Amino acid sequence: MFSGCSSLEYINLNNLDFTNIINMKSMFEGCESLKEIEFSEYKTNNLLYMDSMFKGCSSLTYLSLNNFNTSKIINMENLFMDCSSLISLNLNNFKTEELQNMKNMFLGCSSLNSLVISNFDTSNVNN
């Protein structure tokens, strides 16, 4: 949807209805200038794929995904890959019972100093 928008700095997605979307693969990939994304009313009840969603968003320092429904997600490969400015990430609300692929999920997050994933269920993860 926004992949490759390298000059995009801010986006507000509060009024968009994503209830029936199943694939958000590479949605913001390569948005290297993106500093802020508003997701407060985001509904993702049927989402299965988040792979590479934020890959290469090297200007993001903070990201709130608390309202994401991740109970059906099976792929988070490269989700935050190369988000080199990301400092803190709280994914405690993520439900990951169905998750199968986490490969390189945080690869290149060189500034990340706080990561909360204490509720992750990785029993079905094979990568």
PDB file of N, CA and C in Angstrom, residues 75-79 101-106 125 127:
ATOM      1  N   ASN A  75       2.574 -15.241   9.894  1.00  0.00           N
ATOM      2  CA  ASN A  75       3.880 -14.836   9.393  1.00  0.00           C
ATOM      3  C   ASN A  75       4.230 -13.416   9.823  1.00  0.00           C
ATOM      4  N   MET A  76       5.328 -13.291  10.593  1.00  0.00           N
ATOM      5  CA  MET A  76       5.884 -11.999  10.987  1.00  0.00           C
ATOM      6  C   MET A  76       7.348 -11.883  10.555  1.00  0.00           C
ATOM      7  N   GLU A  77       7.748 -12.652   9.548  1.00  0.00           N
ATOM      8  CA  GLU A  77       9.125 -12.611   9.077  1.00  0.00           C
ATOM      9  C   GLU A  77       9.501 -11.189   8.658  1.00  0.00           C
ATOM     10  N   ASN A  78      10.682 -10.742   9.088  1.00  0.00           N
ATOM     11  CA  ASN A  78      11.229  -9.422   8.733  1.00  0.00           C
ATOM     12  C   ASN A  78      10.343  -8.253   9.168  1.00  0.00           C
ATOM     13  N   LEU A  79       9.447  -8.461  10.108  1.00  0.00           N
ATOM     14  CA  LEU A  79       8.454  -7.448  10.489  1.00  0.00           C
ATOM     15  C   LEU A  79       9.082  -6.089  10.792  1.00  0.00           C
ATOM     16  N   ASN A 101       6.202 -18.181  11.610  1.00  0.00           N
ATOM     17  CA  ASN A 101       7.458 -17.659  11.080  1.00  0.00           C
ATOM     18  C   ASN A 101       7.804 -16.317  11.712  1.00  0.00           C
ATOM     19  N   MET A 102       8.927 -16.279  12.423  1.00  0.00           N
ATOM     20  CA  MET A 102       9.439 -15.059  13.047  1.00  0.00           C
ATOM     21  C   MET A 102      10.837 -14.711  12.518  1.00  0.00           C
ATOM     22  N   LYS A 103      11.262 -15.334  11.442  1.00  0.00           N
ATOM     23  CA  LYS A 103      12.621 -15.181  10.935  1.00  0.00           C
ATOM     24  C   LYS A 103      12.978 -13.701  10.770  1.00  0.00           C
ATOM     25  N   ASN A 104      14.122 -13.314  11.316  1.00  0.00           N
ATOM     26  CA  ASN A 104      14.680 -11.955  11.188  1.00  0.00           C
ATOM     27  C   ASN A 104      13.721 -10.854  11.633  1.00  0.00           C
ATOM     28  N   MET A 105      12.839 -11.153  12.533  1.00  0.00           N
ATOM     29  CA  MET A 105      11.804 -10.215  12.967  1.00  0.00           C
ATOM     30  C   MET A 105      12.393  -8.893  13.474  1.00  0.00           C
ATOM     31  N   PHE A 106      13.504  -8.957  14.192  1.00  0.00           N
ATOM     32  CA  PHE A 106      14.122  -7.758  14.767  1.00  0.00           C
ATOM     33  C   PHE A 106      15.534  -7.499  14.213  1.00  0.00           C
ATOM     34  N   VAL A 125       5.925 -21.862  16.269  1.00  0.00           N
ATOM     35  CA  VAL A 125       6.933 -21.250  15.424  1.00  0.00           C
ATOM     36  C   VAL A 125       7.935 -22.292  14.955  1.00  0.00           C
ATOM     37  N   ASN A 127      10.258 -21.224  12.344  1.00  0.00           N
ATOM     38  CA  ASN A 127      11.321 -20.454  11.713  1.00  0.00           C
ATOM     39  C   ASN A 127      11.460 -19.117  12.415  1.00  0.00           C
TER      40      ASN A 127
END
